[in-house]
Short mmCIF file of C-alpha atoms (C1' of nucleotides) in Angstrom, two decimals:
data_model
loop_
_atom_site.label_atom_id
_atom_site.label_comp_id
_atom_site.label_asym_id
_atom_site.label_seq_id
_atom_site.Cartn_x
_atom_site.Cartn_y
_atom_site.Cartn_z
CA MET A 60 161.00 41.25 135.72
CA TYR A 61 159.86 44.11 133.74
CA GLY A 62 161.15 47.16 135.36
CA LYS A 63 159.22 50.24 136.18
CA LYS A 64 161.12 52.28 138.64
CA LYS A 65 158.92 55.21 139.38
CA MET A 66 155.29 54.37 139.30
CA SER A 67 154.02 56.59 136.58
CA ILE A 68 150.37 56.95 135.86
CA GLU A 69 149.13 55.83 132.53
CA LEU A 70 148.84 58.35 129.77
CA THR A 71 145.95 58.61 127.38
CA LYS A 72 146.75 58.44 123.74
CA ILE A 73 146.34 62.14 123.19
CA GLN A 74 148.46 63.00 126.19
CA LYS A 75 151.16 60.73 124.90
CA ASP A 76 150.96 62.30 121.46
CA ILE A 77 151.37 65.75 122.91
CA LEU A 78 154.23 64.62 125.11
CA ASP A 79 155.90 63.02 122.14
CA PHE A 80 155.52 66.21 120.17
CA ILE A 81 157.24 68.16 122.90
CA ILE A 82 159.99 65.59 123.28
CA GLU A 83 160.53 65.54 119.56
CA LYS A 84 160.83 69.31 119.48
CA ARG A 85 163.31 69.26 122.29
CA SER A 86 165.42 66.47 120.88
CA ASN A 87 165.66 68.36 117.62
CA ASN A 88 167.37 71.03 119.62
CA SER A 89 164.61 73.38 118.71
CA ILE A 90 162.82 75.47 121.25
CA PRO A 91 159.90 74.05 123.21
CA PRO A 92 156.54 74.89 121.70
CA THR A 93 154.08 77.37 123.15
CA LEU A 94 150.54 76.36 123.96
CA ALA A 95 149.44 78.08 120.80
CA GLU A 96 151.90 76.14 118.69
CA ILE A 97 150.81 72.83 120.17
CA SER A 98 147.20 73.82 119.57
CA GLU A 99 147.92 74.56 115.97
CA ARG A 100 149.82 71.34 115.52
CA PHE A 101 146.88 69.26 116.77
CA GLY A 102 144.22 71.37 115.19
CA TYR A 103 142.68 72.74 118.35
CA LYS A 104 140.75 75.94 118.17
CA ASN A 105 142.23 77.43 121.29
CA ARG A 106 145.00 76.98 123.81
CA SER A 107 142.88 75.85 126.70
CA THR A 108 142.56 72.31 125.45
CA VAL A 109 146.30 71.98 125.35
CA GLN A 110 146.45 73.79 128.64
CA GLN A 111 144.49 71.00 130.27
CA HIS A 112 146.49 68.24 128.65
CA LEU A 113 149.66 69.87 129.86
CA ASN A 114 148.26 70.17 133.35
CA ALA A 115 147.43 66.49 133.28
CA LEU A 116 150.91 65.65 132.04
CA GLU A 117 152.46 67.76 134.74
CA LYS A 118 150.28 66.26 137.45
CA LYS A 119 151.28 62.80 136.32
CA GLY A 120 154.89 63.81 136.45
CA TYR A 121 155.79 63.77 132.79
CA LEU A 122 156.27 67.48 132.41
CA LYS A 123 157.82 70.32 134.27
CA LYS A 124 157.09 73.94 133.67
CA THR A 125 157.84 77.25 135.25
CA PRO A 126 154.83 79.47 135.93
CA ASN A 127 154.41 82.45 133.65
CA ARG A 128 157.49 81.53 131.70
CA SER A 129 157.16 81.20 127.97
CA ARG A 130 158.26 77.97 126.39
CA SER A 131 159.22 76.56 129.74
CA ILE A 132 157.73 73.11 129.33
CA GLU A 133 160.34 70.43 129.65
CA PRO A 134 159.67 66.72 129.56
CA VAL A 135 160.70 65.09 132.80
CA ILE A 136 163.08 62.23 132.42
CA GLU A 137 163.43 59.75 135.23
CA ASP A 138 167.01 60.42 135.99
CA LYS A 139 167.36 63.89 134.61
CA ILE A 140 170.57 62.99 132.89
CA PHE A 141 169.50 59.69 131.49
CA VAL A 142 167.04 59.14 128.73
CA PRO A 143 165.51 55.77 128.21
CA ARG A 144 166.04 54.48 124.75
CA PRO A 145 164.26 51.46 123.40
CA VAL A 146 166.32 48.48 122.46
CA LEU A 147 164.79 46.86 119.50
CA GLY A 148 166.12 43.44 120.14
CA GLU A 149 169.14 41.39 120.79
CA VAL A 150 171.54 40.67 118.09
CA ALA A 151 173.67 37.63 118.08
CA ALA A 152 177.29 38.13 117.49
CA GLY A 153 177.65 34.43 116.98
CA ASN A 154 174.56 32.42 116.49
CA PRO A 155 171.49 34.20 115.27
CA LEU A 156 168.96 35.38 117.83
CA VAL A 157 165.46 36.66 117.47
CA ILE A 158 164.86 40.30 116.71
CA TYR A 159 161.83 41.68 118.40
CA PRO A 160 159.10 43.47 116.54
CA ASP A 161 158.61 46.00 119.32
CA SER A 162 161.08 47.27 121.78
CA ILE A 163 161.68 44.85 124.58
CA ASP A 164 163.59 46.98 126.96
CA SER A 165 164.78 50.45 127.61
CA VAL A 166 168.33 51.43 128.09
CA GLU A 167 169.18 54.59 129.85
CA LEU A 168 171.56 56.55 127.74
CA PRO A 169 173.03 59.79 128.92
CA SER A 170 170.79 62.49 127.61
CA PHE A 171 173.54 64.03 125.60
CA VAL A 172 173.65 60.97 123.41
CA LYS A 173 170.84 61.51 121.03
CA ILE A 174 170.02 59.12 118.34
CA ALA A 175 168.27 60.02 115.17
CA ALA A 176 165.14 58.43 113.90
CA THR A 177 167.14 56.61 111.27
CA SER A 178 169.04 54.81 113.97
CA PHE A 179 168.21 52.35 116.68
CA LEU A 180 169.95 50.35 119.33
CA LEU A 181 170.64 46.68 119.58
CA ARG A 182 172.23 44.90 122.45
CA VAL A 183 174.91 42.42 121.60
CA LYS A 184 174.58 38.95 123.01
CA GLY A 185 177.53 36.65 122.95
CA ASP A 186 181.21 36.99 122.55
CA SER A 187 181.82 36.13 118.96
CA LEU A 188 182.73 39.72 118.15
CA LYS A 189 185.21 40.12 120.93
CA ASP A 190 188.05 40.13 118.45
CA ALA A 191 186.50 43.31 117.16
CA TYR A 192 186.31 44.59 120.70
CA ILE A 193 182.58 44.30 120.85
CA PHE A 194 181.32 42.49 123.89
CA ASN A 195 178.30 40.94 125.39
CA GLY A 196 175.97 43.67 126.53
CA ASP A 197 177.33 46.41 124.32
CA LEU A 198 174.84 48.57 122.55
CA VAL A 199 175.23 48.82 118.85
CA ILE A 200 174.04 51.99 117.20
CA VAL A 201 172.58 50.94 113.93
CA ASN A 202 171.98 53.48 111.26
CA THR A 203 169.61 52.56 108.50
CA ALA A 204 170.46 55.56 106.39
CA VAL A 205 174.07 54.81 105.71
CA ALA A 206 175.39 53.08 102.66
CA ILE A 207 176.67 49.57 103.14
CA LYS A 208 180.21 49.05 102.00
CA ASN A 209 182.45 46.05 101.93
CA GLY A 210 183.89 45.69 105.38
CA SER A 211 181.06 47.43 107.19
CA PHE A 212 179.61 45.84 110.23
CA VAL A 213 176.05 45.24 109.19
CA VAL A 214 172.97 44.17 111.04
CA ALA A 215 171.15 41.67 108.95
CA VAL A 216 167.97 39.73 109.41
CA LEU A 217 168.22 36.20 108.08
CA ASP A 218 164.86 34.45 108.20
CA ASP A 219 163.63 36.45 111.20
CA THR A 220 166.79 36.18 113.18
CA ALA A 221 169.29 38.95 113.40
CA VAL A 222 173.05 38.90 113.26
CA ILE A 223 175.76 41.47 113.33
CA LYS A 224 178.64 40.59 111.11
CA ARG A 225 181.17 42.03 108.77
CA TYR A 226 179.78 42.45 105.29
CA MET A 227 181.54 41.40 102.13
CA LYS A 228 180.07 41.20 98.68
CA PHE A 229 181.68 39.48 95.74
CA GLY A 230 179.52 39.65 92.67
CA GLU A 231 176.24 38.06 93.64
CA GLU A 232 177.54 36.40 96.73
CA ILE A 233 177.31 38.06 100.08
CA GLU A 234 179.50 36.90 102.89
CA LEU A 235 178.68 37.64 106.48
CA ARG A 236 181.82 37.05 108.41
CA SER A 237 182.37 36.78 112.08
CA GLU A 238 185.50 38.13 113.61
CA ASN A 239 185.69 35.04 115.71
CA LYS A 240 186.90 31.94 113.95
CA GLU A 241 184.62 29.72 115.97
CA TYR A 242 181.63 30.94 114.05
CA LYS A 243 181.58 30.17 110.43
CA THR A 244 181.03 32.62 107.63
CA ILE A 245 177.54 32.77 106.24
CA LYS A 246 177.35 32.82 102.47
CA ILE A 247 174.19 33.79 100.69
CA ASN A 248 173.13 34.87 97.28
CA CYS A 249 172.17 38.51 97.31
CA ASN A 250 168.83 37.68 95.74
CA TYR A 251 167.81 35.40 98.56
CA GLU A 252 164.54 36.72 99.90
CA GLY A 253 165.10 35.68 103.49
CA LEU A 254 167.91 38.20 103.82
CA ARG A 255 167.32 41.77 104.77
CA LEU A 256 170.15 44.11 105.44
CA ILE A 257 168.89 46.36 108.19
CA GLY A 258 171.63 48.86 108.57
CA VAL A 259 175.18 49.62 109.36
CA ALA A 260 176.64 49.51 112.81
CA VAL A 261 178.02 53.01 113.05
CA GLY A 262 179.18 52.82 116.59
CA ILE A 263 179.00 51.05 119.83
CA TYR A 264 178.03 52.44 123.13
CA ARG A 265 178.78 50.95 126.46
CA ILE A 266 177.37 52.23 129.67
CA MET A 267 180.01 51.90 132.25
CA ASP A 268 179.02 50.34 135.48
CA SER A 269 180.52 51.36 138.74
CA ASN A 270 181.17 47.97 140.20
CA MET B 423 194.99 81.31 105.50
CA TYR B 424 192.62 82.56 108.03
CA GLY B 425 189.22 81.67 106.84
CA LYS B 426 186.35 84.03 106.98
CA LYS B 427 183.60 82.73 104.88
CA LYS B 428 181.02 85.41 105.19
CA MET B 429 182.50 88.81 105.69
CA SER B 430 181.26 89.69 109.11
CA ILE B 431 181.57 93.07 110.67
CA GLU B 432 183.47 93.45 113.87
CA LEU B 433 181.65 93.09 117.11
CA THR B 434 182.06 95.30 120.13
CA LYS B 435 182.98 93.63 123.37
CA ILE B 436 179.49 93.89 124.79
CA GLN B 437 177.92 92.57 121.64
CA LYS B 438 180.26 89.64 121.74
CA ASP B 439 179.47 88.99 125.39
CA ILE B 440 175.78 88.96 124.67
CA LEU B 441 176.25 86.71 121.67
CA ASP B 442 178.37 84.36 123.75
CA PHE B 443 175.69 84.27 126.40
CA ILE B 444 173.11 83.26 123.84
CA ILE B 445 175.38 80.66 122.29
CA GLU B 446 176.17 79.24 125.68
CA LYS B 447 172.51 78.94 126.50
CA ARG B 448 171.83 77.19 123.27
CA SER B 449 174.71 74.78 123.48
CA ASN B 450 173.54 73.79 126.93
CA ASN B 451 170.38 72.64 125.26
CA SER B 452 168.47 75.15 127.27
CA ILE B 453 166.01 77.50 125.73
CA PRO B 454 167.14 80.77 124.22
CA PRO B 455 166.84 83.70 126.60
CA THR B 456 164.27 86.45 126.34
CA LEU B 457 165.29 90.06 126.19
CA ALA B 458 164.35 90.38 129.83
CA GLU B 459 166.54 87.48 130.81
CA ILE B 460 169.51 88.88 128.95
CA SER B 461 168.90 92.22 130.56
CA GLU B 462 168.89 90.67 133.98
CA ARG B 463 172.03 88.69 133.24
CA PHE B 464 173.94 91.82 132.29
CA GLY B 465 172.37 94.03 134.92
CA TYR B 466 170.45 96.29 132.59
CA LYS B 467 167.47 98.09 133.92
CA ASN B 468 165.27 97.46 130.94
CA ARG B 469 165.04 95.42 127.81
CA SER B 470 165.62 98.17 125.33
CA THR B 471 169.37 98.14 125.78
CA VAL B 472 169.49 94.48 124.91
CA GLN B 473 167.01 95.16 122.18
CA GLN B 474 169.50 97.45 120.48
CA HIS B 475 172.40 95.10 120.92
CA LEU B 476 170.38 92.31 119.38
CA ASN B 477 169.42 94.52 116.48
CA ALA B 478 173.08 95.28 115.93
CA LEU B 479 173.96 91.59 116.12
CA GLU B 480 171.26 90.74 113.65
CA LYS B 481 172.25 93.49 111.27
CA LYS B 482 175.82 92.24 111.36
CA GLY B 483 174.65 88.74 110.61
CA TYR B 484 175.40 86.98 113.86
CA LEU B 485 171.83 86.42 114.89
CA LYS B 486 168.59 85.34 113.39
CA LYS B 487 165.21 85.96 114.89
CA THR B 488 161.60 85.63 113.96
CA PRO B 489 159.48 88.72 114.48
CA ASN B 490 157.07 88.64 117.39
CA ARG B 491 158.16 85.16 118.35
CA SER B 492 159.30 84.62 121.91
CA ARG B 493 162.72 83.16 122.44
CA SER B 494 163.35 82.99 118.74
CA ILE B 495 166.87 84.33 118.72
CA GLU B 496 169.28 81.85 117.22
CA PRO B 497 172.96 82.43 116.73
CA VAL B 498 174.03 81.98 113.13
CA ILE B 499 176.68 79.32 113.03
CA GLU B 500 179.13 79.12 110.20
CA ASP B 501 179.35 75.36 110.21
CA LYS B 502 175.74 74.55 109.51
CA ILE B 503 174.36 71.72 111.58
CA PHE B 504 177.39 69.64 112.16
CA VAL B 505 179.35 70.60 115.21
CA PRO B 506 182.70 68.95 115.54
CA ARG B 507 183.47 67.94 119.06
CA PRO B 508 186.81 68.87 120.48
CA VAL B 509 188.86 66.21 122.09
CA LEU B 510 190.34 67.86 125.10
CA GLY B 511 193.34 65.67 125.35
CA GLU B 512 194.58 62.19 125.64
CA VAL B 513 194.15 60.32 128.80
CA ALA B 514 196.49 57.62 129.83
CA ALA B 515 194.93 54.39 130.84
CA GLY B 516 198.22 53.37 132.31
CA ASN B 517 200.87 55.96 132.72
CA PRO B 518 199.77 59.56 132.97
CA LEU B 519 199.76 61.64 129.83
CA VAL B 520 199.45 65.33 129.36
CA ILE B 521 196.05 66.88 129.15
CA TYR B 522 195.87 69.73 126.75
CA PRO B 523 194.65 73.13 127.77
CA ASP B 524 192.89 73.67 124.51
CA SER B 525 191.36 71.15 122.27
CA ILE B 526 193.90 69.38 120.19
CA ASP B 527 191.72 67.60 117.75
CA SER B 528 188.22 67.26 116.53
CA VAL B 529 186.45 64.02 116.18
CA GLU B 530 183.73 63.65 113.67
CA LEU B 531 180.96 62.02 115.56
CA PRO B 532 177.91 60.86 113.75
CA SER B 533 175.69 63.87 113.61
CA PHE B 534 173.08 62.27 115.83
CA VAL B 535 175.47 62.02 118.72
CA LYS B 536 175.35 65.26 120.57
CA ILE B 537 177.17 65.93 123.74
CA ALA B 538 176.23 68.47 126.32
CA ALA B 539 178.44 71.20 127.63
CA THR B 540 178.89 69.42 130.92
CA SER B 541 180.63 66.64 129.08
CA PHE B 542 183.67 66.34 126.95
CA LEU B 543 185.61 63.70 125.13
CA LEU B 544 188.95 62.19 125.83
CA ARG B 545 190.73 59.69 123.72
CA VAL B 546 192.26 56.76 125.52
CA LYS B 547 195.87 56.01 124.87
CA GLY B 548 197.31 52.72 125.93
CA ASP B 549 195.98 49.35 126.82
CA SER B 550 195.99 49.33 130.57
CA LEU B 551 192.23 49.43 130.70
CA LYS B 552 191.74 46.56 128.33
CA ASP B 553 190.57 44.41 131.18
CA ALA B 554 187.70 46.84 131.46
CA TYR B 555 187.14 46.54 127.73
CA ILE B 556 188.39 50.03 127.05
CA PHE B 557 190.93 50.19 124.29
CA ASN B 558 193.46 52.43 122.71
CA GLY B 559 191.67 55.03 120.65
CA ASP B 560 188.33 54.78 122.36
CA LEU B 561 186.60 58.01 123.19
CA VAL B 562 185.62 58.41 126.79
CA ILE B 563 182.63 60.58 127.47
CA VAL B 564 183.40 62.45 130.62
CA ASN B 565 180.64 64.14 132.50
CA THR B 566 181.59 66.80 134.95
CA ALA B 567 178.13 67.08 136.44
CA VAL B 568 177.79 63.61 137.86
CA ALA B 569 178.55 62.63 141.42
CA ILE B 570 181.65 60.57 141.94
CA LYS B 571 181.08 57.34 143.76
CA ASN B 572 183.37 54.59 144.89
CA GLY B 573 183.98 52.40 141.91
CA SER B 574 183.37 55.07 139.31
CA PHE B 575 185.80 55.46 136.50
CA VAL B 576 187.06 58.95 137.06
CA VAL B 577 189.18 61.27 135.02
CA ALA B 578 191.63 62.95 137.31
CA VAL B 579 194.36 65.46 136.80
CA LEU B 580 197.37 64.77 138.97
CA ASP B 581 199.94 67.53 138.72
CA ASP B 582 198.94 68.49 135.18
CA THR B 583 198.77 64.98 133.88
CA ALA B 584 195.53 63.15 133.39
CA VAL B 585 194.61 59.59 134.15
CA ILE B 586 191.49 57.54 133.93
CA LYS B 587 191.20 55.09 136.74
CA ARG B 588 188.78 53.47 139.06
CA TYR B 589 188.07 55.64 142.07
CA MET B 590 188.03 54.42 145.64
CA LYS B 591 187.94 56.53 148.73
CA PHE B 592 188.62 55.26 152.22
CA GLY B 593 188.42 58.00 154.77
CA GLU B 594 190.91 60.59 153.67
CA GLU B 595 192.76 58.35 151.31
CA ILE B 596 191.86 58.20 147.68
CA GLU B 597 192.96 55.26 145.61
CA LEU B 598 193.12 55.42 141.86
CA ARG B 599 193.25 51.86 140.64
CA SER B 600 194.04 50.50 137.27
CA GLU B 601 192.24 47.50 135.99
CA ASN B 602 195.50 46.18 134.74
CA LYS B 603 197.81 44.70 137.35
CA GLU B 604 200.86 46.00 135.53
CA TYR B 605 200.11 49.53 136.61
CA LYS B 606 200.18 50.18 140.28
CA THR B 607 197.51 51.85 142.30
CA ILE B 608 197.98 55.54 143.03
CA LYS B 609 197.27 56.52 146.59
CA ILE B 610 196.82 60.14 147.58
CA ASN B 611 195.39 62.08 150.42
CA CYS B 612 192.18 63.75 149.38
CA ASN B 613 193.49 67.11 150.52
CA TYR B 614 196.43 67.02 148.18
CA GLU B 615 196.26 70.10 146.08
CA GLY B 616 197.76 68.62 142.98
CA LEU B 617 194.75 66.40 142.50
CA ARG B 618 191.69 67.49 140.66
CA LEU B 619 188.87 65.15 139.92
CA ILE B 620 187.60 66.23 136.57
CA GLY B 621 184.61 64.07 136.06
CA VAL B 622 183.14 60.66 135.74
CA ALA B 623 183.52 58.51 132.68
CA VAL B 624 179.90 57.89 131.92
CA GLY B 625 180.44 55.97 128.76
CA ILE B 626 182.72 55.11 125.99
CA TYR B 627 182.19 55.69 122.35
CA ARG B 628 183.95 53.97 119.57
CA ILE B 629 183.57 54.90 115.97
CA MET B 630 183.68 51.76 114.00
CA ASP B 631 185.89 51.69 111.03
CA SER B 632 184.99 49.75 107.96
CA ASN B 633 188.29 48.12 107.30
"C1'" DC C 425 121.43 55.15 136.30
"C1'" DT C 426 124.62 58.31 138.27
"C1'" DT C 427 129.17 59.87 138.60
"C1'" DT C 428 133.58 60.54 136.89
"C1'" DT C 429 136.80 61.05 133.37
"C1'" DT C 430 138.18 62.57 128.94
"C1'" DA C 431 138.34 65.74 125.28
"C1'" DC C 432 137.09 69.58 123.55
"C1'" DC C 433 135.31 74.83 123.12
"C1'" DA C 434 134.84 79.78 124.67
"C1'" DT C 435 136.18 83.74 127.03
"C1'" DA C 436 138.49 86.82 130.12
"C1'" DC C 437 142.64 88.50 132.12
"C1'" DA C 438 147.36 89.27 133.81
"C1'" DT C 439 152.04 88.70 132.58
"C1'" DT C 440 155.53 88.21 129.54
"C1'" DT C 441 157.64 89.45 125.54
"C1'" DG C 442 158.91 91.90 121.46
"C1'" DT C 443 159.05 96.34 119.48
"C1'" DA C 444 158.90 101.32 118.60
"C1'" DT C 445 160.25 105.83 120.04
"C1'" DG C 446 162.75 109.26 122.39
"C1'" DG C 447 166.37 110.79 125.48
"C1'" DT C 448 171.24 111.26 127.95
"C1'" DA C 449 176.21 110.95 128.48
"C1'" DA C 450 180.65 109.46 127.18
"C1'" DA C 451 183.73 108.06 123.73
"C1'" DT C 452 185.08 108.14 119.00
"C1'" DT C 453 185.48 110.02 114.54
"C1'" DA C 454 185.58 113.46 111.11
"C1'" DT D 211 184.63 121.75 117.25
"C1'" DA D 212 180.81 119.24 115.34
"C1'" DA D 213 178.99 114.90 114.07
"C1'" DT D 214 178.69 110.14 114.89
"C1'" DT D 215 178.79 106.03 117.39
"C1'" DT D 216 178.28 103.40 121.54
"C1'" DA D 217 175.98 102.23 125.61
"C1'" DC D 218 172.71 102.95 128.42
"C1'" DC D 219 167.78 104.56 130.47
"C1'" DA D 220 162.62 105.39 130.25
"C1'" DT D 221 158.25 104.66 128.57
"C1'" DA D 222 154.42 103.14 125.79
"C1'" DC D 223 152.03 99.67 123.30
"C1'" DA D 224 150.60 95.62 120.77
"C1'" DA D 225 151.18 90.88 120.25
"C1'" DA D 226 152.14 86.61 122.30
"C1'" DT D 227 151.76 83.71 126.09
"C1'" DG D 228 150.25 81.50 130.27
"C1'" DT D 229 146.41 80.93 133.27
"C1'" DA D 230 141.82 80.83 135.42
"C1'" DT D 231 137.06 79.77 134.95
"C1'" DG D 232 133.03 77.83 133.08
"C1'" DG D 233 130.60 75.03 129.75
"C1'" DT D 234 129.25 70.80 126.53
"C1'" DA D 235 129.17 66.07 124.94
"C1'" DA D 236 130.66 61.46 124.78
"C1'" DA D 237 132.80 57.63 126.91
"C1'" DA D 238 134.08 55.00 130.94
"C1'" DA D 239 133.57 53.72 135.63
"C1'" DG D 240 130.94 53.13 139.73
#
DNA sequence: CTTTTTACCATACATTTGTATGGTAAATTA
DNA sequence: TAATTTACCATACAAATGTATGGTAAAAAG
């Protein structure tokens, strides 16, 4: 079960790089690049190299463009409205679960929800945060560029397993509390090397299902 | 107290229309128009009319453009990068509440969450959707450009009051069901003029508080 | 080994696009 | 009334942009 809905032909590395460049431009809300700008970015001496890569990308269904229209290249997303977003792993609300080095799955977020490079998504597994209204299957938006304060929901990696808990620090002791009484509070010294505080849960996102 | 940060010269009606057109394009995440496209939109016979309006807009400080660069016109926004999102009203999970004609509030979303023009936010009031894990204060992302299916959570306006309920249609009869048994199902004929289906709740967003 | 694919370069050309210049008519201002 | 502004049209031109065509060399596939 690893889902690929629309058979999409493999991309070469360079094609993927170019596609990524275009996607990045677009998601920055800046205007799509011209052939010349892509050429310059990748150090090509003329536009025709890019021209061919774009043709390949369009033929494979990753791009759409309007003939003779400047800056008309748009990356094609499967659902138009929905953009797949990698989920980096599953985070245990209760007992620690493994965090995956690479993304294990893609979640289709509405395209208007854009997530910065300093953030990533984790899917919550388990019900130990239900008192905080976070449920099994919810996506947690984790921002790594936000200061951690007492009371923040943090995502922490403890010896290669990840948890999402409420953060409290008293002197040198860090407490990772669960909202649910069934799971006990984890207490660690802040100098313990097995602990890495990944980021702060800045929000949750739940894709509503229609059944 | 009516704030004008940068003294900006008055705009004529046409200049404002053109500026609005450009802003609208940009906020739709579509590419900025060319002079030709603006001309066509406003029924001008050539680009030079637009050309002069744009020059005026730039001179007055409402536009920025890069010389000789296609589609480089960008409206100058007072508020920098951060765009507060208006909350259009409060939606009753249980009993209908008033929907506001203009935005009543702004929610500070994390800057990486951007929402398209086809969507807007509503804040949920009440607990009648708690069975569906939607709680008082949650922000519902409503998309007006998504097809409504049986089972969708829809935002509907019934005689100037708005509700969020699960949508079911059987023949000519539309049922708006609450997840909570305490609130009874609303049944209406689909031809009833007092009913407007605003959009589909495509997701919920909850800003997590750190206390 | 031959063929195909990939990744690049070069050039030519038509269209699009931005820009400069000049003109007309109505409305506004001095 | 005369001068200015506003709103439009027309045209010309250079730069930017997309596109078509052909070529080379290395790698991969057959």
